mmCIF file of C-alpha atoms in Angstrom:
data_model
loop_
_atom_site.group_PDB
_atom_site.id
_atom_site.type_symbol
_atom_site.label_atom_id
_atom_site.label_comp_id
_atom_site.label_asym_id
_atom_site.label_seq_id
_atom_site.Cartn_x
_atom_site.Cartn_y
_atom_site.Cartn_z
ATOM 1 C CA MET A 1 96.984 96.384 101.504
ATOM 2 C CA PRO A 2 99.163 93.922 99.677
ATOM 3 C CA VAL A 3 98.015 91.014 97.617
ATOM 4 C CA GLN A 4 100.430 88.150 97.798
ATOM 5 C CA SER A 5 101.953 86.556 94.750
ATOM 6 C CA ARG A 6 102.479 82.846 94.415
ATOM 7 C CA SER A 7 106.064 83.410 95.461
ATOM 8 C CA GLY A 8 104.798 84.586 98.836
ATOM 9 C CA GLY A 9 106.076 88.154 98.736
ATOM 10 C CA PRO A 10 103.888 91.159 98.203
ATOM 11 C CA ALA A 11 102.797 91.303 94.578
ATOM 12 C CA ARG A 12 101.586 94.832 94.728
ATOM 13 C CA SER A 13 100.208 97.277 97.175
ATOM 14 C CA ALA A 14 98.591 100.647 97.017
ATOM 15 C CA ALA A 15 100.791 103.692 96.779
ATOM 16 C CA PRO A 16 102.123 104.930 100.111
ATOM 17 C CA ALA A 17 99.533 106.694 102.238
ATOM 18 C CA TRP A 18 98.878 110.161 100.855
ATOM 19 C CA GLY A 19 96.004 111.321 102.952
ATOM 20 C CA LEU A 20 92.768 112.541 101.413
ATOM 21 C CA PRO A 21 93.850 116.199 100.965
ATOM 22 C CA ARG A 22 96.869 115.212 98.872
ATOM 23 C CA PHE A 23 94.769 112.776 96.839
ATOM 24 C CA ASN A 24 92.133 115.426 96.204
ATOM 25 C CA GLY A 25 94.734 118.001 95.127
ATOM 26 C CA ALA A 26 97.081 115.817 93.076
ATOM 27 C CA PRO A 27 97.310 116.291 89.307
ATOM 28 C CA ALA A 28 94.900 113.956 87.514
ATOM 29 C CA ALA A 29 97.638 111.771 86.019
ATOM 30 C CA GLU A 30 99.285 111.295 89.418
ATOM 31 C CA ALA A 31 95.961 110.454 91.088
ATOM 32 C CA GLU A 32 95.072 108.020 88.290
ATOM 33 C CA ALA A 33 98.427 106.243 88.641
ATOM 34 C CA ALA A 34 97.859 105.821 92.380
ATOM 35 C CA LEU A 35 94.329 104.566 91.743
ATOM 36 C CA LEU A 36 95.590 102.016 89.219
ATOM 37 C CA ALA A 37 97.661 100.508 92.031
ATOM 38 C CA CYS A 38 94.367 99.954 93.862
ATOM 39 C CA PHE A 39 92.338 98.563 90.954
ATOM 40 C CA GLY A 40 93.821 97.953 87.531
ATOM 41 C CA SER A 41 91.100 99.508 85.386
ATOM 42 C CA ALA A 42 91.993 102.771 83.632
ATOM 43 C CA THR A 43 88.284 103.587 83.272
ATOM 44 C CA TRP A 44 87.738 103.188 87.023
ATOM 45 C CA ALA A 45 90.810 105.281 87.837
ATOM 46 C CA ARG A 46 89.754 108.080 85.453
ATOM 47 C CA ARG A 47 86.242 108.174 86.905
ATOM 48 C CA LEU A 48 87.446 108.447 90.476
ATOM 49 C CA ALA A 49 90.147 110.981 89.694
ATOM 50 C CA GLY A 50 87.699 113.030 87.637
ATOM 51 C CA HIS A 51 85.169 113.342 90.455
ATOM 52 C CA ARG A 52 87.555 114.810 93.031
ATOM 53 C CA PRO A 53 87.492 116.408 95.518
ATOM 54 C CA TYR A 54 85.856 113.961 97.909
ATOM 55 C CA PRO A 55 84.617 115.371 101.219
ATOM 56 C CA ASP A 56 85.712 112.300 103.187
ATOM 57 C CA THR A 57 86.952 108.734 102.825
ATOM 58 C CA ASP A 58 83.449 107.267 102.993
ATOM 59 C CA ALA A 59 82.394 109.332 99.971
ATOM 60 C CA LEU A 60 85.480 108.184 98.055
ATOM 61 C CA LEU A 61 84.837 104.528 98.915
ATOM 62 C CA ALA A 62 81.190 104.830 97.883
ATOM 63 C CA ALA A 63 82.256 106.389 94.580
ATOM 64 C CA ALA A 64 84.791 103.583 94.103
ATOM 65 C CA ASP A 65 82.092 100.953 94.606
ATOM 66 C CA GLU A 66 79.722 102.716 92.223
ATOM 67 C CA ALA A 67 82.432 103.088 89.570
ATOM 68 C CA ALA A 68 83.314 99.382 89.898
ATOM 69 C CA TYR A 69 79.679 98.323 89.524
ATOM 70 C CA ASP A 70 79.374 100.401 86.357
ATOM 71 C CA LEU A 71 82.367 98.868 84.557
ATOM 72 C CA ALA A 72 82.070 96.964 81.317
ATOM 73 C CA PRO A 73 83.323 93.366 81.200
ATOM 74 C CA ALA A 74 86.468 94.516 79.355
ATOM 75 C CA ASP A 75 87.271 96.907 82.214
ATOM 76 C CA HIS A 76 86.906 94.098 84.753
ATOM 77 C CA ALA A 77 89.136 91.906 82.604
ATOM 78 C CA GLU A 78 91.743 94.689 82.544
ATOM 79 C CA ALA A 79 91.645 94.919 86.348
ATOM 80 C CA LEU A 80 91.874 91.135 86.751
ATOM 81 C CA ALA A 81 94.858 91.015 84.399
ATOM 82 C CA ALA A 82 96.716 93.369 86.756
ATOM 83 C CA GLU A 83 96.280 90.989 89.697
ATOM 84 C CA GLU A 84 98.371 88.094 90.906
ATOM 85 C CA SER A 85 96.930 85.123 92.736
ATOM 86 C CA PRO A 86 97.578 84.986 96.485
ATOM 87 C CA GLY A 87 100.290 82.602 97.576
ATOM 88 C CA LEU A 88 102.090 81.204 100.564
ATOM 89 C CA ARG A 89 105.011 82.444 102.588
ATOM 90 C CA PRO A 90 108.308 81.116 101.207
ATOM 91 C CA ASP A 91 108.850 79.001 104.345
ATOM 92 C CA ALA A 92 105.608 77.022 103.882
ATOM 93 C CA PRO A 93 106.070 73.313 103.172
ATOM 94 C CA ARG A 94 106.907 72.439 99.581
ATOM 95 C CA SER A 95 103.855 70.192 99.396
ATOM 96 C CA ALA A 96 101.633 73.166 100.270
ATOM 97 C CA HIS A 97 103.265 75.263 97.541
ATOM 98 C CA LEU A 98 102.724 72.473 95.015
ATOM 99 C CA ALA A 99 99.076 71.986 96.020
ATOM 100 C CA LEU A 100 98.373 75.703 95.806
ATOM 101 C CA ALA A 101 100.165 76.030 92.460
ATOM 102 C CA ALA A 102 98.045 73.177 91.072
ATOM 103 C CA ALA A 103 94.851 74.786 92.384
ATOM 104 C CA HIS A 104 95.794 78.161 90.867
ATOM 105 C CA ALA A 105 96.629 76.515 87.535
ATOM 106 C CA GLU A 106 93.269 74.739 87.440
ATOM 107 C CA TYR A 107 91.423 77.938 88.338
ATOM 108 C CA GLU A 108 93.269 79.950 85.665
ATOM 109 C CA ARG A 109 92.652 77.206 83.083
ATOM 110 C CA ARG A 110 88.951 77.139 83.907
ATOM 111 C CA PHE A 111 88.283 80.884 84.161
ATOM 112 C CA GLY A 112 91.134 82.498 82.217
ATOM 113 C CA HIS A 113 92.378 84.841 84.929
ATOM 114 C CA ALA A 114 94.152 84.887 88.275
ATOM 115 C CA PHE A 115 92.243 83.814 91.357
ATOM 116 C CA VAL A 116 91.510 86.868 93.499
ATOM 117 C CA ILE A 117 90.308 86.930 97.056
ATOM 118 C CA CYS A 118 90.135 89.659 99.649
ATOM 119 C CA LEU A 119 91.594 88.444 102.924
ATOM 120 C CA ASP A 120 90.889 91.592 104.933
ATOM 121 C CA GLY A 121 89.659 90.595 108.358
ATOM 122 C CA TYR A 122 91.499 87.274 108.429
ATOM 123 C CA PRO A 123 94.696 86.885 110.431
ATOM 124 C CA PRO A 124 97.733 86.107 108.229
ATOM 125 C CA ALA A 125 97.958 82.597 109.680
ATOM 126 C CA GLU A 126 94.533 81.816 108.156
ATOM 127 C CA HIS A 127 95.308 83.183 104.677
ATOM 128 C CA PRO A 128 96.554 79.886 103.170
ATOM 129 C CA ASP A 129 93.479 77.999 104.373
ATOM 130 C CA GLN A 130 91.150 80.741 103.149
ATOM 131 C CA VAL A 131 92.809 80.804 99.726
ATOM 132 C CA LEU A 132 92.650 77.028 99.292
ATOM 133 C CA ALA A 133 89.050 76.858 100.528
ATOM 134 C CA GLY A 134 88.120 79.747 98.245
ATOM 135 C CA ILE A 135 89.655 78.165 95.176
ATOM 136 C CA ARG A 136 88.046 74.819 95.887
ATOM 137 C CA ALA A 137 84.619 76.346 96.382
ATOM 138 C CA ARG A 138 84.842 78.682 93.419
ATOM 139 C CA LEU A 139 86.071 76.039 90.969
ATOM 140 C CA GLY A 140 82.532 74.662 91.178
ATOM 141 C CA HIS A 141 80.989 77.909 89.966
ATOM 142 C CA GLU A 142 79.574 78.420 86.531
ATOM 143 C CA GLU A 143 81.470 81.044 84.540
ATOM 144 C CA ASP A 144 78.888 83.815 85.044
ATOM 145 C CA ARG A 145 78.679 83.183 88.791
ATOM 146 C CA GLU A 146 82.458 83.206 89.150
ATOM 147 C CA ARG A 147 82.736 86.413 87.135
ATOM 148 C CA ALA A 148 80.387 88.077 89.642
ATOM 149 C CA VAL A 149 82.259 86.669 92.652
ATOM 150 C CA ALA A 150 85.636 87.745 91.262
ATOM 151 C CA ALA A 151 84.263 91.248 90.578
ATOM 152 C CA ASP A 152 83.048 91.467 94.178
ATOM 153 C CA GLU A 153 86.427 90.313 95.507
ATOM 154 C CA MET A 154 88.137 92.914 93.309
ATOM 155 C CA ARG A 155 85.870 95.653 94.706
ATOM 156 C CA ARG A 156 86.739 94.562 98.239
ATOM 157 C CA LEU A 157 90.465 94.550 97.435
ATOM 158 C CA ALA A 158 90.173 98.004 95.860
ATOM 159 C CA ARG A 159 88.372 99.382 98.916
ATOM 160 C CA GLY A 160 91.141 98.202 101.243
ATOM 161 C CA ARG A 161 93.887 99.536 98.999
ATOM 162 C CA LEU A 162 92.073 102.835 98.475
ATOM 163 C CA ALA A 163 91.446 103.266 102.214
ATOM 164 C CA ALA A 164 95.176 102.698 102.795
ATOM 165 C CA LEU A 165 96.055 105.194 100.064
ATOM 166 C CA VAL A 166 94.043 108.041 101.598
ATOM 167 C CA SER A 167 94.710 107.206 105.227
ATOM 168 C CA SER A 168 96.606 109.757 107.266
ATOM 169 C CA ARG A 169 100.270 109.057 107.665
#
């Protein structure tokens, strides 16, 4: 599932769908590289790759959540550094692009990393409103609260990307 960059195009997405059997049987380095496309922490990727094989997707997703909860702050920072803030489609009004760029800049100045939000479950037409509302609400958070919210959003993004990675073609 792609995250959108500020330019509006896909910033990154999970590796093409492999299916769970291929994921379970891939060499560790190959599996870790695919996992890094889902969540940018090398520690997280190593943990998940090292615990294969998974009996089903639910077990993999549960392991992914557990591994994300167990990460040190430096591992979360590594994953956040691999992300790009969600943006608008290129054909959105210039004023909307400027407003969103200003909001992203303020968020990054305040918290030191890209704004991340999982938009799974929202239709694409609602993404810009959800992003702007999310930034506005989260700019009011204290640093510790925002760190926890961003970590939760990252886990949700990773789950969607991981589910896409192991889905059947």
